[in-house]
Each structure stands twice: as structure tokens, then as C-alpha cells.
């Protein structure tokens, strides 16, 4: 064929190829560019802004001259990490909105220079011009996920300074109140009304009333019902009831009932209500007498006082309705008992105690992104300690919780000397075990048990074991006490970690050696070589639940004694108080006894949270399991709310692996629970976990973690043989650790994990 005849064919081929290339170009232009698509997904602005751990710093008072800024990095892409940020702080909202930081501009990273990664998104220290006291300032932040990938600016947040401090500042939110309408109003006789607000709360009532002439009505407030529609006017103990007369004036008026101060809980040692609020009373029910008017639900309101609280920050649901109701009881307790800005022991005394603070702190951390109140209470207790020996040691545990959950070491740094004293190593005898026989004035002064503390507790320190005394499982309290020394061991172990976090190398070695010596002496003195159980004290032949559960919770039970100790603990049931239940459940989960722990959490017996809900009818946890165990108990005690932290931390297994949740541990222990799902707040953002549990068949886990985090998973694999796990449909071989398979390096975002037995 000649070239003349080939040319039309070649032209057709070229034309077809050109059309194909144009079509490909068109199709490519119609799709988002991969990099652009990534930017569209990751360009969400930072949220969850905090100043010195306050989520609403405009409603608090920042007393720190160099406040610290935190935020949540919002990047939905897998394995997302912040690599840079820019903060601007200004004196006016309009200036900051316009991008002008007249007080501080941290500066934007320069993508043209060598890129220095800065992933810090918590506790960034202010480095601008000197701040003034009693002034409102404004700030915002944006973040970079790559050198050329910047988020939009966050919303502008205000923060207000108080009197700026030279000493250690302790910032806290202002308390707020929420008006809640009645859930039920019924007539109970001529001119008499019964009102139910659905839940008990600390507060007062507000009432809209129209009358023609001046008259006095009776307002009855109470926590306990005598019969449907009738408040128990003699509830006994510290259950609350009182009648307050209210004088009405002609016309339509809104009245706020004034609660008279109670001498029992407004003494010098109590935490008083702040001046900007009003005196409160715990109540759910109201009776109004001598009111000749109909009442609409919206005309009478319960004013519930609490710290700023995000009701939606945490949620939990499971296949167990009992467990769901227990969660709701304990979740609400965290909000209701925050009424005075400190963790206190309910309404009887309104005094902070270290044991209450430990349980309340962990529960509050697990249901809201709120850490300032826990720190404020802890630092108050440093200087105003209470009388139990173990609770002095609790200060070290609380300090460690503050650090590991926030990632901020400033409280540890400031109180390091105090914490060293609170570990009570000065009480040690030659074998390094401690007892109060070694106490002297110098040690008392070092732990601040002088002055006001000694005036309030003139008997000095005493061992408590559990409270009330009837809940000690016949503990044989000897001068050298196993429970006290279990707490002491735990405090020394944590002091090693604290010293390491602060860079005190000599102290790290000292505390490490001391912990080993205490452990060796504990085994020699307190373990019965025949029964392999922990004895209550030196010279005792009795092994209580408490001696064994505290030793187990704090890592003092050797493998050779584990079977005997676990059997002994399970034979006892819930032979401890609501306070002791915290450590019993911690011990069981630490030992992998999730079936038995779940049985206790979902029990409907008298010693259970379900009993509080279904039989007693309280909506805030009790001080004791029932009135008969502590006749003077109150009905508003957060130390009875252990499940608020046990469910997220142990059953669902969400804990900080490194300070501030930069690395997250997710290690669910489901027991026989078929399924459960939770969202738990952290300082870096919410962590969501859902599992479906088919024992002997499969375990499926769905997780979602925030940017700037990496997770370690411990997958329940009891009875399984294979170490193979499907992670996002990819085969991964984990490392066997007891009844779990460990998988490290799971990046942020959503992940699906499946293990087949």
C-alpha cells in the first residue's frame, strides 16, 4: 500500500488518540485533585479551646501570668498529626477576628524553610506582652497538618483574668445554675401541691405566682418519699428535709426561695457557696401548701447548681439495661455533686476528703472534658489534709491522675516537695514498711497536718481501712497494717514515675529501689505461707477482703499467690463499702477477672448500684449501700459513683498510655457482655469504642480516636489460639500478652478490628 493511501488511516488514528486524551483530561478535571480532596477533608478548624484547663475561661478567672492554651486538632484523615500551629492573642475580639494579635502572635510556620514539626496542641505557654489583672482577652488558633495544609481559624475564645498570681495559681470555673421545669405536679389536698423534678439536685426553687393579697405559703423540700405524693418529713440520718415559709406580695412576681445556712455544713472548715450564687439544698421533691392557685410545670423551676458541664461529652450503652441504668446514675452524680466548685463529701459536712476526691476525680475525667476542678480540690487537700493515713497517701495517686490525664506537669512541679512528704517514707522502720508509731511533729508539719487540720482532727492521723467501720470485713487492725502499706507501696511506685517526669534522676533511682524493698518486706510480713493470702497486719492470722483486694489492686500479689487471692476475694462478694468497691473493681480488672467484675457492676442485690436505682429510688449515688449500713448517711455522695470511671477505664478499657493521651490504651474487658459502646472525652478529643462480643467465636471492635494520638490495642482473646487480627480488613499479627493480643501503632481516625477465635 502506498504512503498516499496510508495517510487517511494515520490521521484517523491520531484523531482517535487525541479524542481519548481530551476525554481523559476532562474526566480528570471533573474529579477533585487527590491533594485538594485531602485538604477538603482535613481543613476543619480546631475546637475545644481551653485556657489553663478551663473550657469556659470567660466564666472563670485566670490567675496565671503565663496561661497555657489547649485545643482539639480536627483532622478526620487516618493517622493525622499536627505539625504546626499559630496562636494570636489580643485585647479586642474584633482585632483577633481580623487576625491581629496585639498581645501575642506565635507566628505561622514558614513552609519555605526547613520544616520544624511542632505537634503540641495542649498546654502551649503564653509568650506575649504582660497581661493585666481583671481584664478580658481574646485568642484563636489554627493548625497545619502538612507544610502546605493549614486549617481555618478556630472560633475566637475570650478569657478573663482575676488577680494575677506570683504563687501557684489555681483557676476554676464559676458555678452556674440550670432552671429545670417540673416533671410532675399534682394536687394533694386543698391549696396543696406536690411537685417532682425528676432528679435530685443541689439548688433552690424559683416560682411564678400571682396573688391578690399578701400571704405566706409553706415550701417543703425533700429527697425521700414517704408515699406517692408525700415527702418523708423525718427521713433520718443526713437525708434532707425542711420547710421554708415564703411570703407572697400582691401581683405577679417571680420568687427565688432563700435557703437558710445549715450550721452542719457551713462551718469554717466547710467549702462555702461562692458569693455570686446562693445557698443550696439537695432535693428532688417539693410540697407547696396554702397556695390557692393552679400551678403549671413551667411556673415552678428547680435551679440546679453545678460546674459548667457538657451532658453530651460522654455516653454509654450496652446490652445490659441494669448496667445502663447504673451508668446513668453515676454519670449524673458527677454533675450534681459539683455544686460548690470542689469535690466534697456530700451535704453533711461539705468538706473535701482525699478518698472522695480520688473517685470523684476519675469519674469527672471520664464524663466531661474538665480537669480544673479536680486540680483545685487536690491542691486544697495538699494544705488541708484529712485524718486517715491512707488518704494522706492518696494525694500522690490524685497528683498522678492529674498529670497522666492532662499531660500538664505544672502541678507536680510546684508540689513535688509536698508529694514526697505525702508518700510517708519518713514513717518507715528498717524494713521500709510504715506505721503511725513513727510519727513525729516534723512529719506532721511536712504533710501540713498542723494548725487548722489539727484543730479539726485533734486525734491526729488514724488508719481507716474502709468506712463505715462495719464495712471492714472484720479487719484486724494492727499497728503494722497491710492496707496502709499497700497504699504506701503504690505511692512510692508513683513517686518514681513523678520524679522521672520531672527529670529528678537521683530520686528516680531512690524510689525504684525503695519500692522493691517495700515489696519484698510486704511479702515477708503480710503473706501467709500456708494459705498464700494477705494477712491484715503483722502478727495477725486474719485475711480480710480489704488486705487482699488492696494488695491486688496495687500490684503486690505474686503469681504464686494469685489463684488463692482471687478465690478468696470472690468468696467474699461485695464485703466492702461503696468507697472500697472502687479498689475491689480495679483489682479484679487488673487481674483479668472481668466476668466477676461485671457481675458486681450489674448485681441487683442490696450491696449494688442497681439497689440504689430500683429499690432506694435515688438519682445521686448514696454514701453507703443502704441506710442500714450507715444510718446517718447522705444521699448525695460521689464516692459511691465508682462505675462512672470503672466502666470507661476498665470495662471499655480506655486509659492514657502516656501523659495527656498522646498515646491511648484501648483494652476492653467485656466479660459476658454481648455489646457495648462508649464515647469518652479526653483532653485531645473524644475517643469512641464499640464492641460486639461472641465468646469462643469472634470479638469485633470499632474505634475512633482524635488526631495527634496513637493507640495500643489489647484485644480479648481468651481461649483463642491464633495471633492474627484483621485491622481494617488487613491481616495483622499481634503479640500475645496473657489473654490479650497486643497491637501497637494504630493511628488516629476510625478503625475496625476483628478477631476470630
XYZ file of C-alpha atoms in Angstrom:
757
model
C 0.000 0.000 0.000
C 1.384 3.470 -0.897
C 2.021 6.230 1.628
C -0.773 8.218 -0.019
C -3.230 5.506 0.916
C -1.796 5.108 4.471
C -2.184 8.849 5.385
C -6.031 8.799 5.965
C -5.649 5.820 8.292
C -2.874 7.519 10.270
C -4.902 10.700 10.548
C -7.858 8.730 11.902
C -5.642 7.016 14.477
C -4.149 10.348 15.578
C -7.633 11.850 15.769
C -8.908 8.978 17.907
C -5.883 9.210 20.235
C -6.382 12.959 20.554
C -10.053 12.496 21.422
C -9.147 9.882 24.041
C -6.540 12.185 25.614
C -9.039 15.054 25.703
C -11.646 12.790 27.318
C -9.161 11.611 29.946
C -8.191 15.213 30.650
C -11.860 16.160 31.038
C -12.573 13.264 33.372
C -9.527 14.119 35.468
C -10.586 17.749 35.688
C -14.057 16.707 36.841
C -12.621 14.857 39.867
C -11.120 16.571 42.930
C -7.370 16.540 42.947
C -6.168 13.983 45.483
C -4.247 16.624 47.435
C -7.158 19.057 47.260
C -9.547 16.328 48.396
C -7.294 15.599 51.361
C -7.267 19.295 52.227
C -11.031 19.492 51.988
C -11.276 16.623 54.451
C -8.693 17.934 56.876
C -9.338 21.684 56.852
C -11.647 21.657 59.890
C -10.746 24.332 62.395
C -9.525 23.496 65.911
C -12.254 23.176 68.543
C -12.394 22.506 72.265
C -10.301 25.544 73.147
C -9.119 25.695 76.762
C -7.136 28.194 78.798
C -5.440 26.716 81.877
C -7.751 23.685 81.604
C -10.914 25.834 81.615
C -13.316 25.129 78.747
C -15.211 28.350 79.501
C -12.401 30.677 80.628
C -14.582 33.716 80.082
C -16.687 32.477 83.029
C -13.716 31.742 85.252
C -10.778 33.705 86.483
C -7.338 33.081 85.022
C -4.792 33.927 87.715
C -1.743 32.644 85.826
C 0.536 35.352 84.389
C 1.520 32.910 81.651
C -1.634 30.940 80.851
C -1.486 27.773 78.793
C -3.598 27.158 75.691
C -5.014 23.828 74.523
C -7.228 22.745 71.629
C -8.531 19.709 69.762
C -6.958 19.107 66.347
C -9.815 18.351 63.959
C -8.398 16.195 61.209
C -10.545 13.297 60.060
C -7.878 11.724 57.873
C -6.300 8.493 59.141
C -3.091 8.820 61.143
C -3.458 12.597 61.322
C -0.926 14.647 63.252
C -0.492 18.364 63.695
C 2.895 19.627 62.503
C 2.492 23.318 63.351
C 0.199 25.951 64.828
C -0.339 29.682 65.088
C -1.917 31.402 68.106
C -2.895 35.045 68.259
C -3.951 36.805 71.460
C -5.469 40.267 71.504
C -7.134 42.855 73.664
C -10.258 43.086 71.498
C -12.472 40.495 69.879
C -12.655 42.487 66.643
C -8.886 42.680 66.398
C -8.440 38.943 66.880
C -11.245 38.244 64.414
C -9.342 40.367 61.893
C -6.191 38.359 62.532
C -4.411 40.972 64.631
C -2.702 39.768 67.789
C -1.677 42.984 69.534
C -0.533 40.984 72.607
C 0.958 37.876 71.052
C 1.281 36.269 67.648
C 3.162 32.982 67.842
C 3.783 33.255 64.102
C 2.974 30.882 61.284
C 5.449 28.150 60.402
C 7.441 29.052 57.279
C 6.875 26.357 54.650
C 9.827 27.693 52.681
C 12.329 26.957 55.429
C 13.378 23.662 56.945
C 10.145 22.399 58.428
C 10.310 22.002 62.190
C 7.446 19.792 63.360
C 5.529 21.127 66.376
C 2.755 18.771 67.351
C 1.989 20.405 70.699
C -1.735 21.011 70.991
C -2.046 21.104 74.790
C -0.626 23.498 77.390
C 1.123 25.885 74.996
C 2.578 28.619 77.224
C 1.691 32.251 76.592
C 4.752 34.249 75.434
C 3.295 37.646 74.681
C 3.109 41.051 76.342
C 2.408 41.207 80.058
C -1.247 40.587 80.908
C -3.225 42.766 83.300
C -5.379 41.636 86.204
C -9.186 41.790 85.947
C -9.176 42.083 82.159
C -10.816 40.170 79.326
C -8.646 38.973 76.430
C -9.304 37.004 73.233
C -7.461 34.298 71.340
C -7.753 31.881 68.444
C -5.597 29.222 66.809
C -5.080 27.435 63.509
C -3.095 24.290 62.769
C -1.023 22.727 59.998
C -1.243 19.064 59.067
C 1.399 19.403 56.357
C 3.624 22.352 55.435
C 1.083 23.443 52.800
C -2.073 22.232 54.542
C -3.455 24.743 57.057
C -6.807 24.644 58.815
C -9.187 27.547 59.042
C -9.017 29.601 62.232
C -10.833 28.413 65.305
C -13.624 30.471 66.765
C -12.390 33.288 68.975
C -12.473 32.489 72.671
C -12.488 35.029 75.482
C -10.684 34.564 78.766
C -10.877 36.759 81.839
C -8.089 37.301 84.323
C -8.540 37.692 88.042
C -5.773 38.902 90.292
C -2.678 37.555 88.570
C -0.654 35.449 90.966
C 3.041 35.184 91.710
C 2.487 31.933 93.592
C 0.855 28.816 92.208
C -2.419 29.858 90.504
C -5.465 27.649 90.945
C -8.038 28.518 88.325
C -11.611 27.291 88.361
C -14.877 27.869 86.593
C -17.624 29.945 88.093
C -20.527 27.769 89.148
C -23.675 28.054 87.050
C -27.271 27.007 87.517
C -29.762 25.404 85.168
C -33.513 26.049 85.524
C -35.383 22.734 85.227
C -39.202 22.601 84.996
C -41.263 20.137 86.990
C -41.827 16.688 85.535
C -44.959 16.163 87.624
C -47.380 18.417 89.528
C -50.389 17.038 91.367
C -52.923 18.352 93.823
C -52.615 16.662 97.236
C -55.416 18.460 99.003
C -56.982 21.857 99.347
C -54.443 24.501 98.321
C -51.634 21.901 98.436
C -49.417 20.707 95.620
C -46.794 18.001 95.152
C -44.003 18.579 92.638
C -41.426 16.132 91.290
C -38.414 17.436 89.357
C -37.311 14.001 88.174
C -33.847 14.150 89.750
C -32.346 15.378 92.970
C -30.026 18.363 92.730
C -28.327 20.967 94.853
C -30.135 24.255 94.403
C -33.341 26.038 95.233
C -36.661 26.709 93.516
C -37.986 29.625 91.523
C -41.723 30.229 91.489
C -44.009 32.446 89.378
C -47.116 33.338 91.406
C -49.987 35.806 91.085
C -51.923 36.712 94.256
C -54.345 39.478 95.162
C -53.200 39.991 98.731
C -50.191 39.353 100.907
C -50.000 35.834 102.292
C -47.480 33.237 103.463
C -47.139 29.809 101.904
C -45.120 26.793 103.013
C -42.421 25.305 100.787
C -41.366 21.768 101.776
C -38.145 20.405 100.200
C -37.059 16.785 100.436
C -35.024 13.916 98.982
C -37.085 10.987 100.248
C -40.693 9.977 99.675
C -42.886 8.624 102.460
C -45.591 7.599 99.992
C -46.554 8.654 96.453
C -47.111 12.385 96.533
C -45.819 12.778 100.115
C -42.344 13.859 101.214
C -40.846 11.999 104.148
C -40.532 14.704 106.816
C -38.445 12.515 109.107
C -36.071 10.766 106.680
C -33.404 10.172 109.318
C -29.629 10.475 109.222
C -28.409 13.096 106.777
C -31.231 12.665 104.302
C -32.595 16.144 103.784
C -35.982 17.684 104.534
C -37.001 21.167 105.587
C -39.925 23.554 105.403
C -39.284 27.179 104.485
C -42.058 29.808 104.652
C -42.326 32.155 101.683
C -44.149 35.463 101.920
C -46.066 36.487 98.789
C -46.930 40.068 97.838
C -49.840 41.258 95.683
C -49.371 40.994 91.936
C -47.468 38.646 89.643
C -43.996 38.005 90.997
C -41.101 35.606 90.456
C -39.762 34.355 93.785
C -36.480 32.607 94.459
C -36.605 30.606 97.661
C -33.824 31.609 100.059
C -32.221 28.573 101.723
C -31.118 29.287 105.299
C -27.495 28.260 106.000
C -27.100 24.956 107.850
C -24.620 25.057 110.726
C -23.614 21.455 109.976
C -22.130 22.241 106.567
C -21.275 25.944 106.615
C -18.694 25.959 109.408
C -15.179 27.300 108.963
C -13.811 24.015 107.608
C -16.588 23.541 105.036
C -16.492 24.779 101.464
C -18.901 27.687 101.287
C -21.050 28.596 98.316
C -19.478 31.427 96.284
C -20.739 34.949 96.909
C -22.084 35.342 93.366
C -24.523 32.448 93.880
C -26.967 31.463 96.607
C -27.189 28.860 99.356
C -28.329 25.465 98.077
C -30.131 22.404 99.385
C -30.306 18.874 97.972
C -33.857 17.956 96.974
C -35.952 16.302 94.310
C -39.464 16.771 95.681
C -41.406 19.856 96.731
C -44.706 20.327 98.518
C -46.372 23.741 98.463
C -49.130 24.406 100.987
C -51.600 27.297 101.354
C -51.298 28.253 97.692
C -54.773 28.812 96.273
C -53.645 28.806 92.649
C -53.154 26.249 89.911
C -49.513 25.504 89.110
C -48.244 24.948 85.569
C -44.998 22.953 85.109
C -43.200 25.971 83.691
C -44.228 28.194 86.638
C -42.043 26.355 89.143
C -38.398 25.548 88.438
C -35.617 23.714 90.204
C -32.435 25.783 89.944
C -29.711 23.114 89.688
C -26.262 24.437 90.616
C -23.188 22.802 89.094
C -19.886 23.480 87.424
C -20.184 24.053 83.633
C -20.951 20.552 82.387
C -21.375 19.077 78.907
C -24.126 16.466 79.236
C -23.222 15.050 75.816
C -19.455 14.758 76.273
C -19.808 11.123 77.328
C -22.337 8.443 76.530
C -22.616 4.735 77.205
C -24.983 1.986 76.097
C -24.749 -1.767 76.350
C -26.712 -4.990 76.108
C -27.330 -4.801 79.876
C -30.159 -2.490 80.904
C -29.008 -2.713 84.512
C -25.534 -1.520 83.558
C -27.033 1.304 81.502
C -29.056 2.487 84.497
C -26.025 2.222 86.777
C -24.054 4.351 84.306
C -26.786 6.985 84.183
C -26.909 7.173 87.993
C -23.147 7.643 88.272
C -22.828 9.944 85.249
C -25.423 12.339 86.652
C -23.812 12.162 90.100
C -20.661 13.774 88.691
C -22.673 16.800 87.593
C -24.950 17.064 90.618
C -22.181 16.912 93.215
C -20.050 19.618 91.557
C -22.272 22.279 93.126
C -19.671 24.174 95.173
C -16.628 24.027 92.895
C -14.745 21.380 94.899
C -15.201 17.654 95.327
C -16.861 17.398 98.736
C -18.302 14.583 100.824
C -21.937 15.277 100.040
C -24.112 17.643 102.054
C -23.477 16.551 105.642
C -20.131 18.358 106.011
C -19.255 19.768 102.550
C -15.592 19.064 103.225
C -13.106 17.713 100.666
C -11.570 14.347 101.543
C -8.763 12.696 99.589
C -10.611 9.392 99.071
C -13.712 11.163 97.806
C -11.510 13.270 95.537
C -9.757 10.227 94.035
C -13.022 8.565 92.976
C -14.721 11.820 92.026
C -11.713 12.998 90.003
C -11.545 9.857 87.873
C -15.309 9.840 87.341
C -15.388 13.503 86.350
C -12.493 13.000 83.910
C -14.423 10.157 82.270
C -17.704 12.012 81.734
C -16.577 15.539 80.839
C -13.523 17.299 79.446
C -12.995 19.058 82.778
C -9.817 18.915 84.855
C -9.591 22.223 86.709
C -11.983 21.256 89.491
C -10.043 18.096 90.259
C -6.770 20.019 90.400
C -8.290 22.724 92.575
C -9.560 20.130 95.056
C -6.258 18.253 95.068
C -4.199 21.349 95.724
C -6.593 22.370 98.512
C -6.088 18.981 100.159
C -2.302 19.317 99.947
C -2.593 22.067 102.567
C -5.750 20.896 104.360
C -5.340 17.120 104.685
C -7.826 14.882 106.447
C -7.224 12.292 109.151
C -6.926 8.800 107.539
C -3.368 7.594 106.973
C -4.238 6.036 103.621
C -5.812 9.248 102.420
C -2.621 11.240 103.016
C -1.059 8.738 100.599
C -3.989 9.291 98.211
C -2.601 12.753 97.418
C 0.169 11.096 95.414
C -2.369 8.987 93.485
C -4.508 12.043 92.746
C -1.472 14.053 91.613
C -0.510 11.297 89.192
C -4.056 11.149 87.794
C -3.938 14.899 87.207
C -0.720 14.556 85.219
C -1.491 11.402 83.243
C -4.912 12.680 82.140
C -3.898 16.279 81.340
C -0.269 15.908 80.323
C 0.486 19.087 82.280
C 3.308 18.654 84.852
C 2.965 22.123 86.420
C 1.088 20.884 89.495
C 3.626 18.098 90.018
C 6.486 20.590 89.735
C 5.034 23.053 92.197
C 4.039 20.438 94.789
C 6.917 17.982 94.351
C 8.267 18.563 97.863
C 4.775 18.173 99.321
C 4.196 14.964 97.395
C 7.466 13.500 98.629
C 6.262 14.130 102.171
C 2.795 12.724 101.458
C 4.357 9.406 100.400
C 5.158 8.989 104.142
C 8.552 7.361 103.635
C 9.659 9.227 106.783
C 7.485 6.833 108.817
C 9.418 3.767 107.669
C 11.155 1.363 110.018
C 14.267 -0.597 108.990
C 12.400 -2.926 106.605
C 10.792 0.145 104.936
C 7.221 -0.681 105.992
C 5.367 2.168 107.687
C 3.155 2.631 110.722
C 1.954 5.576 112.767
C 4.323 4.545 115.535
C 7.000 6.510 113.675
C 5.004 9.761 113.592
C 6.515 12.972 114.991
C 5.899 16.709 114.824
C 8.293 17.232 111.916
C 6.483 14.659 109.771
C 3.112 16.149 110.750
C 4.337 19.574 109.673
C 5.727 18.241 106.367
C 2.292 16.914 105.372
C 0.584 20.106 106.629
C -1.266 18.296 109.406
C -0.924 21.297 111.696
C -2.993 24.341 112.556
C -6.461 24.084 111.060
C -6.111 20.387 110.238
C -5.086 19.527 113.781
C -7.865 21.695 115.178
C -10.405 19.863 113.050
C -8.967 16.396 113.696
C -7.425 16.643 117.194
C -6.813 12.888 117.385
C -4.307 13.184 114.548
C -3.857 10.530 111.875
C -5.591 7.161 112.154
C -5.878 4.188 109.826
C -9.276 3.898 108.159
C -9.205 0.704 106.003
C -12.834 1.337 104.975
C -15.784 3.464 106.050
C -18.110 2.990 107.855
C -16.338 0.725 110.326
C -18.908 -2.037 109.824
C -17.704 -2.434 106.211
C -14.187 -3.666 107.072
C -14.845 -7.425 106.800
C -13.668 -7.895 110.419
C -10.295 -6.383 109.596
C -7.733 -7.000 112.324
C -6.142 -3.558 112.588
C -2.593 -3.931 113.849
C -0.018 -1.119 114.161
C 1.734 -2.541 111.087
C -1.179 -2.639 108.671
C -1.361 -4.353 105.243
C -3.821 -1.865 103.731
C -1.764 1.170 104.768
C 1.386 -0.413 103.366
C -0.322 -1.331 100.094
C -1.193 2.361 99.675
C 2.362 3.272 100.684
C 3.810 0.958 98.034
C 1.568 2.449 95.365
C 2.554 5.994 96.383
C 6.262 5.143 96.180
C 5.833 3.490 92.764
C 4.109 6.634 91.518
C 6.732 8.898 93.083
C 9.288 7.142 90.880
C 7.162 7.983 87.836
C 6.680 11.571 89.023
C 10.409 12.013 89.613
C 11.074 10.667 86.124
C 8.543 13.031 84.568
C 10.248 15.971 86.282
C 13.777 14.847 85.463
C 14.965 14.083 89.017
C 17.256 11.181 88.128
C 18.596 10.585 91.644
C 15.076 10.420 93.054
C 14.014 8.029 90.293
C 16.656 5.554 91.398
C 15.879 6.068 95.092
C 12.128 5.482 94.689
C 12.698 2.496 92.392
C 14.939 0.853 94.969
C 12.604 1.744 97.828
C 9.571 0.248 96.014
C 11.454 -3.021 95.508
C 12.388 -3.081 99.196
C 8.809 -2.393 100.307
C 7.532 -5.147 98.036
C 9.996 -7.657 99.461
C 9.127 -6.722 103.055
C 5.396 -6.745 102.308
C 5.669 -10.323 101.076
C 7.727 -11.370 104.099
C 5.486 -9.727 106.700
C 1.951 -9.895 105.347
C 1.667 -13.092 103.276
C 0.616 -16.303 104.999
C 2.922 -19.024 103.565
C 0.268 -21.692 104.135
C -2.866 -20.036 102.769
C -0.922 -17.759 100.368
C -3.305 -14.954 101.385
C -2.534 -11.456 102.614
C -2.853 -11.078 106.379
C -4.438 -7.929 107.800
C -1.385 -6.943 109.797
C 1.855 -8.017 111.351
C 1.067 -10.703 113.926
C -2.490 -11.216 112.659
C -3.928 -14.532 111.491
C -6.921 -12.943 109.715
C -7.138 -12.331 105.956
C -9.853 -9.838 105.122
C -11.192 -8.883 101.727
C -9.518 -5.500 102.166
C -5.987 -6.746 102.820
C -6.194 -8.875 99.688
C -8.033 -6.526 97.330
C -5.767 -3.534 98.031
C -2.655 -5.691 97.595
C -4.071 -6.971 94.289
C -5.138 -3.504 93.090
C -1.666 -2.078 93.721
C 0.347 -4.910 92.173
C 1.616 -6.642 95.310
C 0.291 -10.178 94.748
C 2.945 -12.553 93.346
C 1.990 -15.122 90.741
C 2.328 -17.948 93.276
C -0.457 -16.422 95.407
C -2.691 -15.174 92.609
C -5.060 -18.158 92.450
C -5.597 -18.242 96.228
C -6.089 -14.469 96.498
C -8.589 -14.369 93.632
C -10.578 -17.256 95.059
C -10.636 -15.586 98.472
C -11.777 -12.245 97.041
C -14.554 -13.856 95.032
C -15.746 -15.804 98.064
C -16.369 -12.515 99.882
C -18.686 -10.783 97.435
C -19.101 -7.037 97.947
C -17.947 -7.167 101.576
C -16.776 -3.557 101.454
C -18.266 -0.094 101.270
C -19.084 1.916 98.169
C -15.650 3.513 98.635
C -13.958 0.129 98.830
C -15.767 -1.021 95.695
C -13.559 1.313 93.631
C -10.446 -0.654 94.598
C -12.142 -4.043 94.507
C -13.154 -3.440 90.892
C -9.742 -2.002 89.989
C -8.171 -5.141 91.455
C -10.456 -7.511 89.556
C -9.874 -5.854 86.195
C -6.124 -5.684 86.838
C -6.216 -9.461 87.356
C -8.351 -10.116 84.254
C -11.431 -11.113 86.273
C -13.862 -9.261 84.044
C -16.699 -11.790 84.366
C -16.822 -11.398 88.139
C -16.327 -7.619 87.932
C -19.277 -7.372 85.535
C -21.369 -9.492 87.902
C -20.709 -6.977 90.691
C -21.437 -3.999 88.436
C -24.775 -5.483 87.340
C -25.803 -7.073 90.635
C -29.295 -6.256 91.889
C -28.588 -7.307 95.477
C -28.620 -4.983 98.441
C -24.936 -4.115 98.005
C -25.264 -2.788 94.493
C -25.818 0.328 92.438
C -28.964 -1.226 90.989
C -30.328 -1.341 94.556
C -29.798 2.424 94.763
C -31.694 2.929 91.497
C -34.527 0.412 91.715
C -35.135 -0.085 95.434
C -33.991 3.113 97.144
C -35.015 5.378 94.263
C -32.131 7.828 94.497
C -30.842 9.695 91.443
C -27.465 10.571 93.044
C -25.275 7.840 94.496
C -25.525 7.126 98.200
C -22.798 7.372 100.813
C -23.361 3.688 101.668
C -25.098 0.743 100.037
C -28.200 1.290 102.153
C -29.367 3.227 105.191
C -28.988 0.165 107.375
C -25.229 0.034 106.739
C -24.791 3.706 107.708
C -27.826 5.177 109.453
C -26.515 8.754 109.223
C -25.599 8.532 105.541
C -26.468 11.169 102.985
C -27.992 10.601 99.547
C -25.590 12.717 97.513
C -22.107 11.264 97.829
C -19.903 10.988 94.725
C -17.567 8.432 96.312
C -20.409 5.971 95.718
C -20.138 6.507 91.937
C -17.181 4.249 91.095
C -18.819 2.918 87.873
C -18.518 6.405 86.354
C -14.813 5.678 85.947
C -14.687 1.868 86.129
C -16.910 1.414 83.050
C -14.842 3.705 80.740
C -11.397 2.885 82.165
C -11.684 -0.834 82.856
C -14.687 -2.440 81.203
C -14.275 -0.424 77.983
C -10.529 -0.150 78.623
C -9.821 3.474 77.629
C -6.841 4.890 79.525
C -3.925 7.251 78.809
C -0.843 5.237 77.915
C 1.309 8.375 78.025
C 0.517 11.712 79.703
C -2.257 13.716 78.092
C -3.492 10.826 75.890
C -0.805 11.307 73.258
C -0.766 7.517 73.290
C -4.011 5.763 74.169
C -4.596 2.307 75.591
C -7.800 0.600 74.449
C -8.147 -2.716 76.266
C -11.802 -3.731 76.692
C -12.673 -6.436 79.205
C -16.258 -7.296 78.275
C -16.918 -10.305 80.484
C -20.181 -11.814 79.245
C -21.495 -8.502 77.917
C -22.762 -9.010 74.361
C -22.113 -5.495 73.134
C -21.345 -2.027 74.427
C -20.437 1.374 73.054
C -18.985 4.446 74.689
C -17.729 7.909 73.915
C -15.230 9.175 76.445
C -13.818 12.717 76.428
C -10.070 13.317 76.618
C -8.032 16.492 76.560
C -7.194 15.766 72.875
C -10.768 14.987 71.851
C -13.339 12.219 72.211
C -12.482 8.522 71.992
C -15.275 6.211 70.836
C -15.245 2.447 71.283
C -17.836 -0.153 70.362
C -17.521 -3.912 70.656
C -19.559 -6.972 69.783
C -18.596 -9.955 71.874
C -19.227 -13.552 70.782
C -17.193 -15.656 73.253
C -15.432 -18.548 71.566
C -16.377 -17.239 68.124
C -15.299 -13.640 67.478
C -14.663 -10.257 69.012
C -15.279 -7.178 66.873
C -14.056 -3.726 67.858
C -14.823 -0.362 66.263
C -12.792 2.621 67.460
C -12.481 6.294 66.604
C -9.663 8.319 68.115
C -8.729 12.004 67.755
C -5.870 13.444 65.712
C -2.500 13.787 67.398
C -2.819 10.366 69.042
C -1.609 6.813 68.528
C -3.265 3.811 70.163
C -2.275 0.453 71.578
C -4.995 -2.180 71.385
C -5.339 -5.169 73.661
C -7.846 -7.479 72.027
C -9.572 -10.016 74.320
C -8.548 -13.448 73.015
C -9.174 -15.786 75.939
C -9.403 -19.297 74.524
C -8.156 -18.214 71.123
C -5.101 -19.794 69.501
C -4.239 -17.521 66.609
C -2.477 -14.161 66.990
C -3.921 -12.979 63.679
C -6.241 -9.981 63.764
C -7.989 -8.183 60.918
C -7.370 -4.442 61.160
C -9.387 -2.538 58.545
C -9.607 -5.820 56.566
C -5.820 -6.274 56.606
C -4.181 -9.196 58.378
C -2.010 -8.143 61.324
C -0.157 -10.477 63.665
C -0.168 -9.119 67.195
C 1.808 -10.066 70.272
C 0.221 -12.405 72.794
C 0.014 -10.918 76.306
C -1.849 -13.292 78.603
C -5.452 -13.387 77.435
C -4.953 -10.452 75.071
C -3.362 -9.776 71.698
C -1.448 -6.516 71.608
C -1.364 -4.352 68.509
C 0.693 -1.155 68.602
C 0.834 1.896 66.377
C -2.838 2.294 65.484
C -3.155 5.829 64.139
C -5.988 8.266 64.713
C -9.343 8.072 62.957
C -11.811 5.216 62.506
C -10.693 1.601 62.593
C -12.400 -1.768 62.527
C -10.788 -4.746 64.243
C -11.927 -8.360 64.085
C -10.532 -11.335 65.973
C -11.782 -14.841 65.214
C -11.138 -17.500 67.815
